[in-house]
Short mmCIF file of C-alpha atoms and ligand atoms in Angstrom, two decimals:
data_model
loop_
_atom_site.label_atom_id
_atom_site.label_comp_id
_atom_site.label_asym_id
_atom_site.label_seq_id
_atom_site.Cartn_x
_atom_site.Cartn_y
_atom_site.Cartn_z
CA MET A 813 89.02 138.31 78.65
CA GLY A 814 92.49 138.84 79.98
CA LYS A 815 95.66 136.89 80.48
CA ILE A 816 96.50 134.36 83.17
CA CYS A 817 99.94 133.07 84.13
CA VAL A 818 99.77 129.72 85.94
CA VAL A 819 102.98 128.81 87.78
CA GLY A 820 103.37 125.05 88.34
CA LEU A 821 101.90 122.59 85.82
CA GLY A 822 101.27 119.57 88.00
CA TYR A 823 98.10 117.76 89.02
CA ILE A 824 96.40 121.06 89.86
CA GLY A 825 98.18 123.72 87.78
CA LEU A 826 97.80 121.98 84.42
CA PRO A 827 94.05 121.32 84.72
CA THR A 828 93.60 124.86 86.10
CA ALA A 829 95.44 126.36 83.12
CA THR A 830 93.40 124.16 80.78
CA VAL A 831 90.05 125.10 82.32
CA PHE A 832 90.78 128.86 82.12
CA ALA A 833 92.10 128.50 78.55
CA GLY A 834 88.98 126.55 77.62
CA ALA A 835 86.87 129.41 78.97
CA GLY A 836 88.60 131.86 76.62
CA TYR A 837 91.46 133.30 78.70
CA ASP A 838 94.93 133.61 77.18
CA VAL A 839 96.92 131.33 79.46
CA VAL A 840 100.64 130.83 79.78
CA GLY A 841 101.59 127.79 81.81
CA VAL A 842 104.98 127.95 83.53
CA ASP A 843 107.03 125.11 84.91
CA ILE A 844 110.69 124.63 85.81
CA ASN A 845 110.61 121.08 84.38
CA GLU A 846 111.82 121.31 80.76
CA GLU A 847 110.21 117.99 79.86
CA VAL A 848 106.77 119.22 80.99
CA ILE A 849 107.16 122.34 78.84
CA ALA A 850 108.49 120.47 75.79
CA LEU A 851 105.61 118.00 75.96
CA LEU A 852 102.96 120.66 76.50
CA GLU A 853 104.16 122.60 73.48
CA LYS A 854 103.27 119.50 71.47
CA GLY A 855 99.92 119.10 73.23
CA GLN A 856 101.20 116.20 75.35
CA ILE A 857 101.13 115.66 79.11
CA MET A 858 102.79 113.53 81.80
CA ILE A 859 99.77 113.08 84.04
CA GLU A 860 97.05 110.43 83.85
CA GLU A 861 93.72 112.16 84.47
CA VAL A 862 90.31 111.50 82.94
CA GLY A 863 89.67 113.78 79.93
CA LEU A 864 92.72 116.00 80.51
CA LEU A 865 94.75 115.06 77.45
CA GLU A 866 91.85 115.77 75.09
CA GLU A 867 91.18 119.19 76.62
CA VAL A 868 94.88 120.11 76.68
CA ARG A 869 95.22 119.23 72.99
CA LYS A 870 92.28 121.45 72.13
CA VAL A 871 93.51 124.56 73.96
CA VAL A 872 97.12 124.15 72.84
CA LYS A 873 95.93 123.80 69.26
CA SER A 874 93.72 126.89 69.51
CA GLY A 875 96.67 128.84 70.97
CA LYS A 876 94.81 129.66 74.19
CA LEU A 877 97.33 127.69 76.27
CA ARG A 878 101.06 128.20 75.79
CA ALA A 879 103.94 126.74 77.76
CA SER A 880 106.97 128.60 79.09
CA LEU A 881 109.91 128.08 81.43
CA THR A 882 109.59 131.63 82.78
CA PRO A 883 106.62 133.75 83.90
CA GLU A 884 105.29 136.63 81.78
CA GLU A 885 103.29 139.74 82.47
CA ALA A 886 99.61 138.89 83.00
CA ASP A 887 96.43 140.13 84.66
CA VAL A 888 96.18 137.17 86.99
CA PHE A 889 98.94 134.97 88.44
CA ILE A 890 97.97 131.58 89.85
CA ILE A 891 100.59 129.73 91.88
CA ALA A 892 99.95 125.98 92.02
CA VAL A 893 103.24 124.47 93.16
CA PRO A 894 103.68 121.61 95.64
CA THR A 895 104.12 122.08 99.38
CA PRO A 896 105.95 118.92 100.37
CA ILE A 897 106.52 117.95 103.95
CA ASN A 898 109.91 118.14 105.65
CA HIS A 899 111.37 115.29 107.69
CA ASP A 900 110.25 117.02 110.87
CA GLN A 901 106.68 117.08 109.50
CA THR A 902 106.57 120.80 108.89
CA ALA A 903 105.52 122.35 105.59
CA ASN A 904 108.26 122.92 103.06
CA LEU A 905 107.42 126.30 101.56
CA ASP A 906 110.48 126.48 99.28
CA TYR A 907 108.45 126.07 96.07
CA VAL A 908 105.82 128.60 97.15
CA VAL A 909 108.56 131.07 98.03
CA ALA A 910 110.42 130.43 94.74
CA ALA A 911 107.25 130.70 92.64
CA THR A 912 106.21 133.92 94.38
CA SER A 913 109.69 135.36 93.85
CA SER A 914 109.62 134.33 90.18
CA ILE A 915 106.58 136.47 89.37
CA LEU A 916 107.76 139.59 91.24
CA PRO A 917 109.51 141.24 88.23
CA TYR A 918 106.34 140.90 86.15
CA LEU A 919 103.85 142.32 88.66
CA GLN A 920 101.88 145.38 87.61
CA LYS A 921 99.42 147.55 89.50
CA GLY A 922 95.99 145.92 89.72
CA ASN A 923 97.24 142.36 89.15
CA ILE A 924 95.57 139.50 90.98
CA VAL A 925 97.91 137.00 92.67
CA VAL A 926 96.38 133.70 93.74
CA ILE A 927 98.07 131.06 95.86
CA GLU A 928 96.32 127.75 95.16
CA SER A 929 98.97 125.60 96.82
CA THR A 930 97.96 124.14 100.17
CA ILE A 931 99.70 126.12 102.90
CA PRO A 932 99.76 126.24 106.72
CA PRO A 933 97.49 128.82 108.35
CA ARG A 934 98.91 132.39 108.26
CA THR A 935 101.25 131.69 105.30
CA VAL A 936 99.77 134.41 103.05
CA GLU A 937 99.97 136.86 105.94
CA ASP A 938 103.38 135.88 107.36
CA VAL A 939 105.31 134.59 104.31
CA VAL A 940 103.83 135.53 100.92
CA ALA A 941 102.79 139.13 101.58
CA PRO A 942 106.17 140.02 103.18
CA ILE A 943 108.05 138.67 100.10
CA ILE A 944 105.98 140.88 97.81
CA LYS A 945 106.40 143.86 100.13
CA ALA A 946 110.17 143.40 100.33
CA PHE A 947 110.31 143.64 96.53
CA GLY A 948 108.70 147.08 96.73
CA VAL A 949 105.17 146.09 95.71
CA ASP A 950 102.47 146.90 98.28
CA PRO A 951 100.27 143.81 98.73
CA VAL A 952 97.41 146.04 99.95
CA GLN A 953 97.56 148.99 97.53
CA ASP A 954 99.25 147.66 94.40
CA ILE A 955 97.94 144.12 93.86
CA HIS A 956 95.14 141.80 94.96
CA LEU A 957 96.54 138.84 96.88
CA VAL A 958 94.39 135.81 97.76
CA HIS A 959 94.50 132.18 98.79
CA CYS A 960 92.10 130.04 96.78
CA PRO A 961 92.62 126.39 97.75
CA GLU A 962 91.81 123.69 95.23
CA ARG A 963 89.45 120.90 96.26
CA VAL A 964 89.44 118.50 93.36
CA LEU A 965 89.51 114.74 93.63
CA PRO A 966 92.04 112.94 91.40
CA GLY A 967 90.12 111.03 88.76
CA ARG A 968 87.42 113.73 88.70
CA ILE A 969 89.65 116.79 88.53
CA LEU A 970 88.18 118.56 85.49
CA HIS A 971 84.61 117.99 86.54
CA GLU A 972 85.17 119.05 90.15
CA MET A 973 87.33 122.03 89.17
CA ARG A 974 84.35 123.46 87.31
CA SER A 975 81.55 122.44 89.65
CA ASN A 976 82.86 122.42 93.25
CA PRO A 977 82.25 125.48 95.45
CA ARG A 978 85.42 127.56 95.90
CA ILE A 979 86.75 129.57 98.82
CA VAL A 980 88.55 132.80 97.94
CA GLY A 981 90.39 134.22 100.95
CA GLY A 982 91.69 137.72 100.39
CA TYR A 983 94.57 139.53 102.03
CA THR A 984 92.14 142.44 101.66
CA LYS A 985 88.38 142.47 101.12
CA GLU A 986 88.81 143.97 97.67
CA ALA A 987 91.26 141.22 96.75
CA SER A 988 88.72 138.50 97.53
CA GLU A 989 86.06 140.32 95.49
CA LYS A 990 88.31 140.73 92.45
CA ALA A 991 89.70 137.18 92.49
CA ALA A 992 86.28 135.64 93.16
CA ASP A 993 85.00 137.32 89.98
CA VAL A 994 87.72 135.58 87.97
CA TYR A 995 86.83 132.16 89.40
CA ARG A 996 83.11 132.80 88.80
CA ARG A 997 83.89 132.85 85.08
CA VAL A 998 84.81 129.16 85.13
CA VAL A 999 83.20 127.72 88.28
CA THR A 1000 79.50 126.84 88.36
CA GLY A 1001 79.59 126.10 92.11
CA GLU A 1002 79.34 128.85 94.73
CA VAL A 1003 82.44 131.06 95.04
CA VAL A 1004 82.63 132.23 98.66
CA GLU A 1005 84.67 135.25 99.71
CA THR A 1006 86.49 135.29 103.03
CA GLU A 1007 89.85 136.16 104.65
CA ALA A 1008 93.10 134.49 103.60
CA THR A 1009 93.78 132.77 106.96
CA ILE A 1010 90.23 131.39 107.15
CA ALA A 1011 90.60 129.96 103.63
CA GLU A 1012 93.92 128.37 104.58
CA MET A 1013 92.46 126.76 107.70
CA ALA A 1014 89.22 125.67 105.98
CA LYS A 1015 91.16 123.81 103.31
CA LEU A 1016 93.28 122.00 105.89
CA MET A 1017 90.26 121.09 108.00
CA GLU A 1018 88.48 119.51 105.02
CA ASN A 1019 91.23 116.97 104.59
CA THR A 1020 91.80 116.63 108.33
CA TYR A 1021 88.12 115.80 108.79
CA ARG A 1022 88.52 112.96 106.30
CA ASP A 1023 91.82 111.77 107.77
CA VAL A 1024 90.39 111.65 111.31
CA ASN A 1025 87.32 109.76 110.12
CA ILE A 1026 89.40 107.21 108.21
CA ALA A 1027 91.54 106.79 111.34
CA LEU A 1028 88.35 105.96 113.23
CA ALA A 1029 87.52 103.23 110.69
CA ASN A 1030 91.08 101.90 110.82
CA GLU A 1031 91.02 101.88 114.61
CA LEU A 1032 87.76 99.96 114.45
CA VAL A 1033 89.54 97.33 112.35
CA LYS A 1034 92.21 96.95 115.00
CA ILE A 1035 89.65 96.80 117.84
CA SER A 1036 87.59 94.28 115.88
CA SER A 1037 90.69 92.23 115.29
CA LYS A 1038 91.26 91.98 119.01
CA LEU A 1039 87.61 91.22 119.79
CA HIS A 1040 86.95 88.90 116.80
CA ILE A 1041 84.24 91.06 115.30
CA ASN A 1042 83.66 91.70 111.60
CA ALA A 1043 84.44 95.41 111.20
CA TYR A 1044 82.74 95.67 107.78
CA GLU A 1045 79.48 94.40 109.20
CA VAL A 1046 79.77 96.91 112.07
CA ILE A 1047 80.30 99.74 109.57
CA ARG A 1048 77.44 98.60 107.36
CA LEU A 1049 75.00 98.50 110.25
CA ALA A 1050 76.17 101.68 112.02
CA ASN A 1051 75.84 103.55 108.73
CA LYS A 1052 72.13 102.74 108.65
CA HIS A 1053 71.79 105.53 111.23
CA PRO A 1054 70.80 108.66 109.29
CA ARG A 1055 73.53 110.83 110.82
CA VAL A 1056 76.42 108.35 110.90
CA HIS A 1057 78.89 107.84 108.10
CA LEU A 1058 81.77 105.64 109.16
CA HIS A 1059 84.46 105.72 106.49
CA SER A 1060 86.19 102.72 104.92
CA PRO A 1061 89.25 101.13 106.50
CA GLY A 1062 92.26 100.23 104.38
CA PRO A 1063 96.02 99.70 104.32
CA GLY A 1064 96.65 103.34 105.24
CA VAL A 1065 96.08 106.84 103.97
CA GLY A 1066 98.16 108.12 101.10
CA GLY A 1067 98.25 110.97 98.65
CA HIS A 1068 99.69 114.42 98.86
CA CYS A 1069 96.72 115.79 100.83
CA LEU A 1070 95.26 113.68 103.61
CA ALA A 1071 98.61 112.20 104.60
CA VAL A 1072 100.19 115.65 104.71
CA ASP A 1073 97.74 118.48 105.39
CA PRO A 1074 96.89 117.60 109.02
CA TYR A 1075 100.55 118.11 109.94
CA PHE A 1076 100.32 121.72 108.72
CA ILE A 1077 97.84 122.35 111.53
CA VAL A 1078 99.80 120.35 114.09
CA GLU A 1079 102.90 122.37 113.18
CA LYS A 1080 101.19 125.61 114.14
CA ALA A 1081 99.39 124.40 117.28
CA PRO A 1082 101.04 121.17 118.51
CA GLU A 1083 99.65 121.37 122.04
CA GLU A 1084 96.09 121.82 120.87
CA ALA A 1085 95.94 119.56 117.79
CA LYS A 1086 96.07 116.27 119.76
CA LEU A 1087 93.27 114.36 118.07
CA ILE A 1088 94.53 115.35 114.64
CA SER A 1089 98.01 114.14 115.52
CA GLN A 1090 96.71 110.85 116.95
CA ALA A 1091 94.66 110.17 113.81
CA ARG A 1092 97.81 110.56 111.71
CA GLU A 1093 99.53 108.00 113.92
CA VAL A 1094 96.70 105.47 113.53
CA ASN A 1095 96.64 105.82 109.75
CA SER A 1096 100.42 105.66 109.49
CA SER A 1097 100.43 102.41 111.45
CA MET A 1098 98.21 100.56 108.97
CA PRO A 1099 100.97 99.26 106.65
CA SER A 1100 102.51 97.49 109.66
CA PHE A 1101 99.11 96.07 110.53
CA VAL A 1102 98.85 94.69 106.98
CA ILE A 1103 102.28 93.09 107.40
CA GLU A 1104 101.13 91.40 110.62
CA GLN A 1105 98.26 89.81 108.69
CA ILE A 1106 100.58 88.73 105.87
CA VAL A 1107 102.93 87.12 108.37
CA ARG A 1108 100.01 85.20 109.87
CA LEU A 1109 98.75 84.10 106.46
CA THR A 1110 102.15 82.76 105.45
CA ALA A 1111 103.37 81.44 108.79
CA SER A 1112 103.59 77.85 107.61
CA LEU A 1113 105.50 78.62 104.43
CA PHE A 1114 109.17 78.88 103.62
CA ARG A 1115 110.10 81.72 101.24
CA ALA A 1116 106.55 82.63 100.28
CA LYS A 1117 105.96 84.39 96.98
CA ILE A 1118 103.67 87.36 97.49
CA ALA A 1119 101.86 89.14 94.67
CA VAL A 1120 101.15 92.72 95.73
CA LEU A 1121 98.39 94.26 93.63
CA GLY A 1122 98.12 98.05 93.57
CA LEU A 1123 100.86 100.62 94.18
CA THR A 1124 99.00 103.90 93.84
CA TYR A 1125 97.64 105.73 96.86
CA LYS A 1126 94.11 105.10 95.65
CA GLU A 1127 92.08 103.52 92.89
CA ASN A 1128 92.19 104.14 89.15
CA ILE A 1129 94.93 106.79 89.12
CA ASP A 1130 98.69 106.68 88.50
CA ASP A 1131 99.70 108.73 91.54
CA VAL A 1132 101.99 106.94 94.02
CA ARG A 1133 102.73 109.85 96.32
CA GLU A 1134 102.74 108.82 100.01
CA SER A 1135 101.21 105.53 98.93
CA PRO A 1136 100.78 103.03 101.79
CA SER A 1137 101.41 100.26 99.22
CA LEU A 1138 105.01 101.38 98.82
CA GLN A 1139 105.43 101.17 102.57
CA VAL A 1140 103.91 97.70 102.66
CA ILE A 1141 106.33 96.59 99.93
CA GLN A 1142 109.28 98.18 101.71
CA LEU A 1143 108.36 96.46 104.98
CA LEU A 1144 107.89 93.13 103.18
CA GLN A 1145 111.28 93.44 101.54
CA GLN A 1146 112.82 93.86 104.97
CA TYR A 1147 111.61 90.33 105.72
CA LYS A 1148 114.23 88.53 103.71
CA GLU A 1149 112.12 85.36 103.48
CA TYR A 1150 109.55 86.81 101.05
CA ASP A 1151 109.67 87.04 97.28
CA VAL A 1152 107.68 90.18 96.56
CA TYR A 1153 106.07 90.71 93.13
CA PRO A 1154 104.36 94.12 92.85
CA HIS A 1155 101.91 94.74 90.00
CA ASP A 1156 99.95 97.84 89.05
CA PRO A 1157 98.32 98.38 85.65
CA HIS A 1158 98.31 102.16 86.18
CA VAL A 1159 101.96 102.65 87.14
CA GLN A 1160 104.89 102.77 84.75
CA GLN A 1161 108.23 101.33 85.81
CA GLY A 1162 110.01 104.69 85.81
CA LYS A 1163 107.67 106.12 88.45
CA VAL A 1164 108.65 103.80 91.31
CA ASN A 1165 111.88 102.31 92.55
CA VAL A 1166 110.53 98.80 93.02
CA PRO A 1167 110.49 96.29 90.14
CA LEU A 1168 107.07 95.90 88.54
CA TYR A 1169 105.63 92.70 87.08
CA SER A 1170 102.73 91.82 84.84
CA LEU A 1171 99.67 90.34 86.54
CA GLU A 1172 100.56 86.95 85.19
CA GLU A 1173 104.17 87.12 86.40
CA ALA A 1174 102.98 88.21 89.83
CA LEU A 1175 100.35 85.49 90.16
CA THR A 1176 102.39 82.58 88.82
CA GLN A 1177 103.32 80.28 91.70
CA ALA A 1178 102.27 82.92 94.25
CA ASP A 1179 101.39 81.78 97.76
CA LEU A 1180 99.41 84.89 98.61
CA VAL A 1181 97.83 87.77 96.70
CA VAL A 1182 97.59 91.02 98.65
CA VAL A 1183 95.19 93.56 97.14
CA LEU A 1184 96.04 97.05 98.38
CA VAL A 1185 94.19 99.26 95.89
CA GLU A 1186 90.65 99.04 94.51
CA HIS A 1187 91.61 99.42 90.82
CA HIS A 1188 88.67 98.42 88.62
CA GLU A 1189 90.94 95.85 86.90
CA PHE A 1190 91.22 93.92 90.16
CA GLU A 1191 87.47 93.56 90.49
CA HIS A 1192 87.54 91.44 87.35
CA ILE A 1193 90.20 89.01 88.48
CA GLN A 1194 88.66 85.59 87.99
CA GLY A 1195 88.86 82.72 90.45
CA GLU A 1196 89.90 80.41 87.61
CA GLN A 1197 92.92 82.59 86.89
CA LEU A 1198 94.07 82.38 90.52
CA LEU A 1199 93.51 78.63 90.66
CA LYS A 1200 95.46 78.12 87.47
CA SER A 1201 98.41 80.38 88.31
CA MET A 1202 98.89 80.39 92.05
CA ASN A 1203 100.73 77.90 94.16
CA ARG A 1204 98.18 78.37 96.94
CA PRO A 1205 94.96 80.33 96.17
CA VAL A 1206 94.84 82.72 99.13
CA VAL A 1207 93.94 86.41 98.90
CA LEU A 1208 94.29 89.19 101.46
CA ASP A 1209 91.90 91.90 100.33
CA CYS A 1210 92.75 95.15 102.15
CA LYS A 1211 90.10 97.25 100.36
CA ASN A 1212 87.09 94.95 100.51
CA CYS A 1213 86.91 94.93 96.72
CA VAL A 1214 87.64 91.40 95.51
CA LYS A 1215 84.49 89.77 94.17
CA ILE A 1216 85.55 86.14 94.02
CA ALA A 1217 83.04 83.68 95.44
CA ASP A 1218 84.72 80.35 94.86
CA GLU A 1219 85.09 78.02 97.80
CA ARG A 1220 88.39 76.75 96.51
CA ILE A 1221 89.91 80.22 97.01
CA LYS A 1222 90.36 81.71 100.45
CA VAL A 1223 89.68 85.45 100.46
CA TYR A 1224 90.49 87.19 103.73
CA ARG A 1225 89.63 90.84 104.26
CA LEU A 1226 91.31 93.31 106.57
CA GLY A 1227 88.76 93.73 109.36
CA ASP A 1228 87.18 90.40 108.62
CA ALA A 1229 86.32 88.10 111.56
CA ILE A 1230 87.63 85.03 109.71
CA LEU A 1231 91.07 86.56 109.34
CA GLN A 1232 91.14 87.38 113.03
CA LYS A 1233 89.94 84.06 114.42
CA GLY A 1234 92.86 82.07 113.23
CA LEU A 1235 93.77 80.49 109.98
CA ASP A 1236 93.63 76.98 108.73
N1 SAJ B 582 90.80 106.36 102.10
C1 SAJ B 582 90.49 105.38 103.03
N2 SAJ B 582 89.21 105.26 103.45
C2 SAJ B 582 88.20 106.06 102.98
C3 SAJ B 582 88.52 107.06 102.03
C4 SAJ B 582 89.82 107.18 101.62
O1 SAJ B 582 91.35 104.62 103.50
O2 SAJ B 582 87.04 105.86 103.42
C5 SAJ B 582 92.18 106.56 101.67
C6 SAJ B 582 92.44 106.39 100.19
O3 SAJ B 582 92.63 105.06 99.83
C7 SAJ B 582 93.68 107.23 100.00
C8 SAJ B 582 93.51 108.36 101.00
O4 SAJ B 582 92.53 107.91 101.91
O5 SAJ B 582 94.85 106.53 100.33
C9 SAJ B 582 93.09 109.68 100.40
O6 SAJ B 582 92.11 109.51 99.40
P1 SAJ B 582 90.85 110.48 99.23
O7 SAJ B 582 90.07 109.98 98.07
O8 SAJ B 582 90.10 110.61 100.50
O9 SAJ B 582 91.45 111.90 98.97
P2 SAJ B 582 92.55 112.58 98.01
O10 SAJ B 582 93.81 112.74 98.81
O11 SAJ B 582 92.65 111.93 96.69
O12 SAJ B 582 91.86 114.00 97.80
C10 SAJ B 582 91.52 114.78 98.94
C11 SAJ B 582 90.09 115.27 98.75
N3 SAJ B 582 89.60 115.83 100.01
C12 SAJ B 582 88.45 115.45 100.56
O13 SAJ B 582 87.71 114.61 100.07
C13 SAJ B 582 88.09 116.13 101.84
C14 SAJ B 582 90.05 116.29 97.62
O14 SAJ B 582 88.77 116.88 97.54
C15 SAJ B 582 91.11 117.39 97.87
O15 SAJ B 582 91.12 118.31 96.81
C16 SAJ B 582 92.45 116.73 97.92
O16 SAJ B 582 92.45 115.84 99.02
C17 SAJ B 582 93.51 117.82 98.07
O17 SAJ B 582 94.14 118.14 97.06
O18 SAJ B 582 93.62 118.39 99.14
#
């Protein structure tokens, strides 16, 4: 079936390597992190993702997936390295450039080179192809170069990787045809062929669409706060219209995609991308809005103990990248008068630089519980537990997920008219 070399074994690269290996390809997974390679050789992984460990074990055991610190000759190269954001909110292409450079000595005529990393529009054209050309390989004649953005949702990665439609944007038409055929071997969804720049822009617009819509919901929360209206009820009723789908408000937008990708468009067309830029500002302001509510809910207290539940950027995963929770905690710590007790059942201490506590430690003698993430564990928190442990049973639910209906416990929700009208 051929050999695939996947460069970058993170949240996307490792599942990608696993899916291709599971389909019968000989896959070598490459990473610069020695720990990742050492673990993978033993069939172990560093990422929490539903079903991944089991599948990795299987393909490592069968010999279809091997791990290596350096690339090898292959028929297909898939680059799945991060594109972090610089301080000036431009894309940092260092990893993409390094990964592309690392495969150059192994390129052979007819190879397919896929960039899966999210990249600003025109990157294949203006950055990747020139690197390959400068090495003496013709990106038109010698190889087939494409951008094939990933679209998977953390928590559902393996399922979505196999079933979501894919966009394969070629540097040439032949490149998109050849690479699309490879993806069709493992993807049951439609595999659409297009140009590289269109694929780059389409990927960014998918996440921008979501970011802008979430900003609309978050702005509604702020407007409702001013006008004393229950934002959740507004959303529920507006969404009864068949063509309206207002998104859910929250403490901000995190993750390595929605909180980052829109800037890649703004970077390339700052004058034009005004709405996109504004949406980013609204979403980035939400942690401060949460703090304002916390301050109001604790105004009468001296040195309030606050239990902060949920550190990840969204529910039921262990990923804390760009998490609004970390910003909320940081802002809270700046107020010297709070004792902040963060708790997250999905996050290990080594992954964050704030001290973590057990649920019990966090709740004991707490004056306020702030729920920032909709982890399924938090849905089961019982009123009795809060009454028994807390100093004052008050909850600020920023994700509309707490299911406690006990009159002795005050549950306020972000965007809730009761929170806005004044507190007793
Ligand atoms: N969020 C809200 N309100 C909502 C939905 C989400 O506040 O109504 C917040 C979440 O809590 C989280 C952030 O937005 O902090 C992002 O979460 P998400 O579930 O919307 O998306 P990601 O970042 O986990 O994954 C997105 C997905 N893109 C889309 O749904 C358009 C995924 O398909 C992409 O593959 C991924 O980005 C990526 O890698 O680009």
